[in-house]
Coordinates of C-alpha atoms and ligand atoms in Angstrom, one line a residue:
X954 CA -23.8 14.3 -42.5
X955 CA -25.1 15.0 -39.1
X956 CA -27.2 18.3 -38.5
X957 CA -29.4 19.5 -36.2
X958 CA -32.9 21.3 -36.0
X959 CA -32.6 23.8 -33.7
X960 CA -29.3 26.1 -32.4
X961 CA -30.0 28.7 -29.7
X962 CA -27.7 30.2 -27.2
X963 CA -28.4 32.6 -24.0
X964 CA -25.5 34.4 -22.0
X965 CA -24.9 33.0 -18.7
X966 CA -25.5 36.5 -17.0
X967 CA -26.1 35.3 -13.1
X968 CA -29.6 35.8 -13.3
X969 CA -32.2 34.6 -16.0
X970 CA -35.4 36.5 -15.4
X971 CA -38.8 36.5 -16.8
X972 CA -38.0 38.5 -20.1
X973 CA -35.5 35.5 -20.9
X974 CA -38.6 33.4 -19.6
X975 CA -41.4 34.7 -21.9
X976 CA -39.2 35.7 -24.8
X977 CA -37.0 32.4 -25.1
X978 CA -37.6 29.7 -23.4
X979 CA -41.2 28.9 -23.2
X980 CA -39.8 28.9 -27.1
X981 CA -37.2 26.8 -26.5
X982 CA -39.7 24.4 -24.5
X983 CA -42.0 24.3 -26.7
X984 CA -39.5 23.4 -29.8
X985 CA -38.3 20.4 -28.2
X986 CA -41.4 18.9 -28.7
X987 CA -41.2 17.9 -32.2
X988 CA -37.9 18.8 -33.3
X989 CA -33.5 18.0 -32.0
X990 CA -32.6 21.3 -30.1
X991 CA -29.4 22.1 -29.1
X992 CA -29.0 24.6 -26.5
X993 CA -25.9 26.5 -25.5
X994 CA -24.9 28.9 -22.7
X995 CA -22.2 30.7 -24.3
X996 CA -19.2 32.2 -22.0
X997 CA -17.0 32.5 -24.5
X998 CA -19.4 35.3 -25.2
X999 CA -19.6 36.7 -22.2
X1000 CA -15.8 37.3 -21.7
X1001 CA -16.7 39.9 -24.3
X1002 CA -18.0 41.8 -20.7
X1003 CA -14.7 41.0 -18.9
X1004 CA -16.7 38.9 -15.5
X1005 CA -15.2 37.6 -13.0
X1006 CA -14.1 33.7 -13.5
X1007 CA -15.8 32.6 -10.4
X1008 CA -18.7 34.7 -10.7
X1009 CA -18.8 33.7 -14.9
X1010 CA -18.1 29.7 -13.7
X1011 CA -21.3 29.7 -11.3
X1012 CA -23.3 32.4 -13.8
X1013 CA -22.8 29.1 -16.3
X1014 CA -24.2 26.6 -13.3
X1015 CA -27.0 28.6 -12.3
X1016 CA -28.2 29.0 -16.1
X1017 CA -27.8 25.6 -16.0
X1018 CA -29.8 25.0 -13.1
X1019 CA -32.7 27.7 -15.0
X1020 CA -32.9 25.2 -18.6
X1021 CA -33.8 22.2 -16.1
X1022 CA -35.9 24.0 -14.5
X1023 CA -38.0 25.4 -16.7
X1024 CA -38.4 22.0 -18.3
X1025 CA -35.7 21.6 -20.5
X1026 CA -35.3 17.7 -21.3
X1027 CA -31.6 16.3 -21.5
X1028 CA -33.1 13.4 -23.1
X1029 CA -34.7 15.1 -26.2
X1030 CA -32.3 18.3 -26.5
X1031 CA -28.7 18.8 -25.7
X1032 CA -27.7 21.2 -23.2
X1033 CA -24.2 23.1 -23.0
X1034 CA -21.6 25.1 -22.4
X1035 CA -20.3 27.0 -25.5
X1036 CA -16.6 26.9 -24.2
X1037 CA -16.8 22.8 -23.7
X1038 CA -16.7 22.3 -27.3
X1039 CA -13.6 23.8 -29.3
X1040 CA -15.0 23.3 -32.9
X1041 CA -17.3 27.1 -32.2
X1042 CA -13.9 28.7 -31.8
X1043 CA -11.9 27.0 -34.3
X1044 CA -15.2 27.4 -37.0
X1045 CA -15.4 31.7 -35.5
X1046 CA -11.8 31.9 -37.3
X1047 CA -12.1 30.6 -40.2
X1048 CA -16.0 32.9 -40.7
X1049 CA -13.9 35.9 -39.0
X1050 CA -11.8 35.4 -42.3
X1051 CA -14.3 35.6 -44.6
X1052 CA -16.1 38.5 -43.0
X1053 CA -15.3 41.9 -44.0
X1054 CA -14.4 44.9 -41.3
X1055 CA -17.4 46.4 -42.6
X1056 CA -20.0 44.1 -42.3
X1057 CA -19.6 43.8 -38.5
X1058 CA -18.9 47.6 -37.7
X1059 CA -22.4 48.0 -38.9
X1060 CA -23.7 46.1 -36.1
X1061 CA -26.2 47.5 -33.8
X1062 CA -24.8 45.5 -30.7
X1063 CA -21.6 46.5 -31.6
X1064 CA -22.2 49.9 -31.5
X1065 CA -24.0 50.0 -28.4
X1066 CA -22.0 47.9 -26.1
X1067 CA -18.8 49.9 -27.5
X1068 CA -21.1 53.1 -25.9
X1069 CA -21.9 50.8 -22.7
X1070 CA -18.3 49.7 -21.7
X1071 CA -16.3 52.9 -23.3
X1072 CA -13.1 51.1 -20.9
X1073 CA -13.4 48.3 -22.8
X1074 CA -13.8 48.1 -26.6
X1075 CA -12.7 44.8 -27.1
X1076 CA -11.9 43.2 -30.5
X1077 CA -14.0 40.4 -28.9
X1078 CA -16.8 42.5 -29.2
X1079 CA -16.4 43.5 -32.5
X1080 CA -16.2 40.2 -33.9
X1081 CA -19.0 38.4 -31.7
X1082 CA -21.5 38.0 -34.3
X1083 CA -19.3 35.4 -35.7
X1084 CA -18.9 33.6 -33.3
X1085 CA -22.3 33.8 -32.9
X1086 CA -22.5 32.2 -36.4
X1087 CA -20.2 29.6 -35.9
X1088 CA -21.6 28.5 -32.9
X1089 CA -25.1 28.2 -35.6
X1090 CA -23.3 27.0 -38.5
X1091 CA -21.0 24.4 -36.1
X1092 CA -24.0 22.4 -35.9
X1093 CA -25.7 22.7 -39.4
X1094 CA -28.3 23.8 -37.4
X1095 CA -31.9 24.8 -39.4
X1096 CA -33.9 27.2 -37.1
X1097 CA -32.7 29.9 -34.6
X1098 CA -35.1 30.8 -32.1
X1099 CA -34.0 34.7 -31.5
X1100 CA -35.3 37.8 -30.3
X1101 CA -36.1 40.5 -32.7
X1102 CA -32.7 41.9 -30.9
X1103 CA -31.1 39.5 -32.8
X1104 CA -32.2 39.1 -35.9
X1105 CA -29.0 41.1 -37.2
X1106 CA -26.8 38.9 -36.3
X1107 CA -28.3 35.9 -37.4
X1108 CA -29.4 37.9 -40.8
X1109 CA -24.7 38.0 -40.8
X1110 CA -24.6 34.7 -40.2
X1111 CA -27.1 34.1 -42.9
X1112 CA -24.7 35.9 -45.4
X1113 CA -21.6 34.2 -43.7
X1114 CA -22.6 30.4 -44.4
X1115 CA -23.9 31.6 -48.4
X1116 CA -20.9 33.6 -48.8
X1117 CA -18.9 29.8 -47.3
X1118 CA -20.7 28.0 -49.6
X1119 CA -20.2 30.6 -52.7
X1120 CA -16.6 30.6 -51.4
X1121 CA -15.5 27.4 -51.6
X1122 CA -18.5 24.3 -51.6
X1123 CA -21.7 24.0 -49.9
X1124 CA -21.4 22.8 -46.2
X1125 CA -23.7 24.7 -44.8
X1126 CA -27.8 25.2 -44.6
X1127 CA -29.2 29.3 -44.8
X1128 CA -30.4 29.2 -40.8
X1129 CA -33.7 30.6 -40.3
X1130 CA -35.3 32.4 -37.4
X1131 CA -38.0 31.3 -35.5
X1132 CA -39.3 34.2 -34.2
X1133 CA -41.0 34.0 -30.6
X1134 CA -45.4 35.2 -30.6
X1135 CA -44.2 36.8 -27.6
X1136 CA -43.8 40.3 -28.7
X1137 CA -40.4 41.9 -26.4
X1138 CA -40.7 42.2 -22.7
X1139 CA -40.0 45.6 -21.3
X1140 CA -38.4 45.6 -17.7
X1141 CA -39.9 47.8 -14.6
X1142 CA -38.7 50.9 -16.1
X1143 CA -41.8 50.4 -18.6
X1144 CA -39.4 52.0 -21.5
X1145 CA -37.0 49.5 -22.5
X1146 CA -36.3 45.9 -22.9
X1147 CA -35.8 43.8 -19.6
X1148 CA -32.3 43.2 -19.1
X1149 CA -30.1 41.7 -16.2
X1150 CA -27.2 44.4 -17.3
X1151 CA -29.8 47.7 -17.3
X1152 CA -31.4 46.1 -13.5
X1153 CA -34.6 46.4 -15.0
X1154 CA -35.4 42.7 -14.2
X1155 CA -37.7 40.5 -12.0
X1156 CA -35.5 37.1 -11.8
X1157 CA -37.3 34.1 -12.9
X1158 CA -36.2 32.5 -9.5
X1159 CA -37.1 35.6 -7.0
X1160 CA -39.2 34.4 -4.0
X1161 CA -42.5 36.2 -3.5
X1162 CA -41.8 38.6 -1.6
X1163 CA -39.1 40.0 -4.1
X1164 CA -41.8 40.4 -7.2
X1165 CA -43.9 41.5 -4.9
X1166 CA -41.3 44.3 -3.7
X1167 CA -40.3 44.7 -7.1
X1168 CA -43.6 45.2 -8.6
X1169 CA -44.3 47.8 -6.1
X1170 CA -40.9 50.1 -7.6
X1171 CA -42.4 49.2 -11.4
X1172 CA -43.5 52.3 -14.1
X1173 CA -47.5 52.1 -15.1
X1174 CA -49.4 55.0 -16.7
X1175 CA -47.9 58.3 -16.3
X1176 CA -50.7 60.2 -17.1
X1177 CA -52.5 58.4 -14.2
X1178 CA -51.7 60.6 -11.3
X1179 CA -54.2 60.3 -8.6
X1180 CA -56.5 57.2 -7.7
X1181 CA -58.9 58.5 -8.9
X1182 CA -57.9 59.2 -12.3
X1183 CA -59.5 56.4 -15.1
X1184 CA -56.0 54.9 -16.1
X1185 CA -54.6 53.2 -19.5
X1186 CA -53.7 49.6 -19.6
X1187 CA -52.6 49.5 -23.1
X1188 CA -50.1 51.8 -22.4
X1189 CA -49.2 50.1 -19.1
X1190 CA -46.3 47.5 -18.4
X1191 CA -48.5 45.8 -15.9
X1192 CA -51.3 45.2 -17.6
X1193 CA -48.8 43.2 -20.1
X1194 CA -47.6 41.5 -17.2
X1195 CA -51.2 40.4 -16.0
X1196 CA -52.1 39.1 -19.8
X1197 CA -48.8 36.2 -19.1
X1198 CA -49.6 35.7 -16.0
X1199 CA -53.3 36.0 -14.8
X1200 CA -56.4 34.2 -16.2
X1201 CA -58.1 36.2 -18.8
X1202 CA -61.1 36.8 -16.8
X1203 CA -58.8 38.5 -14.4
X1204 CA -57.3 40.4 -17.0
X1205 CA -60.9 41.4 -18.1
X1206 CA -61.5 42.6 -14.8
X1207 CA -58.0 44.7 -13.9
X1208 CA -58.9 46.4 -17.9
X1209 CA -62.4 47.7 -17.0
X1210 CA -61.5 48.4 -13.2
X1211 CA -58.5 50.2 -14.5
X1212 CA -60.0 52.4 -17.4
X1213 CA -63.8 53.4 -14.3
X1214 CA -60.7 54.3 -11.5
X1215 CA -62.1 51.6 -10.1
X1216 CA -58.5 49.8 -9.2
X1217 CA -55.4 51.4 -7.4
X1218 CA -52.1 50.6 -8.9
X1219 CA -50.3 49.1 -5.7
X1220 CA -53.5 46.8 -5.7
X1221 CA -52.8 45.7 -9.4
X1222 CA -49.8 45.2 -8.7
X1223 CA -50.1 43.4 -5.7
X1224 CA -52.7 41.3 -7.8
X1225 CA -49.9 40.3 -10.4
X1226 CA -47.5 39.8 -7.8
X1227 CA -49.6 37.0 -6.1
X1228 CA -50.1 35.7 -9.4
X1229 CA -46.5 35.4 -10.9
X1230 CA -45.1 33.7 -7.5
X1231 CA -47.5 31.2 -8.2
X1232 CA -47.3 30.6 -11.2
X1233 CA -42.9 30.9 -11.1
X1234 CA -43.4 28.5 -7.5
X1235 CA -42.9 25.3 -10.1
X1236 CA -39.7 26.3 -11.5
X1237 CA -38.3 27.7 -8.1
X1238 CA -39.7 24.4 -6.4
X1239 CA -37.4 22.6 -9.5
X1240 CA -34.3 24.3 -9.2
X1241 CA -33.8 24.4 -5.6
X1242 CA -33.8 20.5 -5.6
X1243 CA -31.4 21.2 -8.3
X1244 CA -29.1 23.1 -6.0
X1245 CA -29.0 20.6 -3.8
X1246 CA -28.1 18.1 -6.5
X1247 CA -25.3 19.8 -8.5
X1248 CA -23.7 16.8 -9.8
X1249 CA -26.7 15.9 -11.2
X1250 CA -26.7 19.4 -13.4
X1251 CA -22.6 18.6 -14.4
X1252 CA -23.6 15.1 -16.0
X1253 CA -26.3 16.5 -17.9
X1254 CA -24.2 19.4 -18.9
X1255 CA -21.2 16.7 -19.7
X1256 CA -23.9 14.8 -22.3
X1257 CA -24.7 17.5 -23.7
X1258 CA -21.1 18.3 -24.8
X1259 CA -20.3 14.8 -25.7
X1260 CA -23.5 15.0 -28.2
X1261 CA -23.5 18.6 -29.4
X1262 CA -18.7 17.6 -30.1
X1263 CA -19.8 14.4 -32.6
X1264 CA -21.9 17.0 -34.6
X1265 CA -19.4 19.5 -34.4
X1266 CA -16.5 17.4 -35.5
X1267 CA -18.6 16.6 -38.0
X1268 CA -18.9 19.4 -39.6
X1269 CA -15.3 20.7 -39.0
X1270 CA -13.9 17.7 -41.5
X1271 CA -15.7 18.9 -44.0
X1272 CA -14.9 22.7 -43.1
X1273 CA -11.4 21.7 -42.7
X1274 CA -11.4 19.6 -46.3
X1275 CA -13.5 22.5 -48.1
X1276 CA -11.2 25.3 -46.9
X1277 CA -8.1 23.4 -47.4
X1278 CA -6.4 23.0 -43.8
X1279 CA -4.8 19.5 -43.0
Ligands
LIG1313 N1 -25.8 37.3 -28.7 C1 -27.4 35.9 -28.4 C2 -27.7 37.0 -27.4 O1 -27.4 38.0 -26.6 C3 -26.8 35.0 -27.8 C4 -26.2 33.8 -28.3 C5 -25.1 33.1 -28.8 C6 -27.3 33.1 -29.7 N2 -25.1 32.8 -30.1 C7 -25.8 32.4 -30.3 C8 -28.2 32.9 -30.0 C9 -26.8 31.7 -31.3 C10 -28.9 32.1 -31.1 C11 -27.8 31.5 -31.7 O2 -28.6 37.0 -27.1
LIG1314 FE1 -51.8 49.9 -14.7 FE2 -53.6 48.4 -13.1 FE3 -52.9 50.9 -12.4 FE4 -54.4 50.0 -15.0 S1 -54.6 50.1 -12.4 S2 -52.2 52.3 -14.5 S3 -53.0 48.4 -15.2 S4 -51.6 49.5 -12.8

């Protein structure tokens, strides 16, 4: 039976940001060097937040462009949109019938989202993690790169796999987390995880002027009130970002000059903005080229979906047989 090594997914948010890039995408690109990887844009999951139809379709295209621009290689990895592989939804239903309500009501993301969209606490929000489990299990994937906020969902996917195997027969391997080396990237508020929905993000494709304008608003060491106060780089998110975008020698200088009040926060941010814009320039250029070649992006997604369907269909034959369907 066919299987893949690595599966991961990202929601089509319309604007990938540097938190996605540092926290997830960089690992995805590394993994494709040695493993057979499938990466999907989870548009069915996005429906739980009731996006406008045209915006959802556009956001999928934008995310696909980003996949290619950051260096995911469609020759090696299957890049596709979740809804184009109907087996995800089919398996999700079967897995839902194996999952107790109680397990889903413990999911912290469900509780958070019910709070953040009280006017739309739909059933999809509740069963979201089962669809996520189906995304992984339909490819019998062994490794799943996830951030710490998704560890609970992956643990549930493991439990669902075990329960399926116990109830019917051994079909699914238990997927293992592939933890990213990068700790969670904080947003411009310096307090919560960077995310588009919180509006504290720096878009991955932002032009240099926008990067600079956004970084000017970044929260730094709150105890540093005057330019003459020494700063504490270890509590400052601007300093954390320097560690990803500035060369080590420059980071050492930032560290020293901050502690000794030899540099001000405005200069420090402009310095970071320059390095960030420079590091991200090749990605932005590739994305701009793809913008002029939408047919190529569509062809990559069509090919990815075809490859994904082949694996998913073979898993579903086993699943239907094991469960007694057909
Ligand atoms: N829920 C994940 C997130 O919000 C996205 C996702 C959907 C996913 N399906 C997945 C991640 C399967 C890993 C594997 O980040
Ligand atoms: Fe942060 Fe830089 Fe200001 Fe120090 S000088 S507090 S590292 S922004």
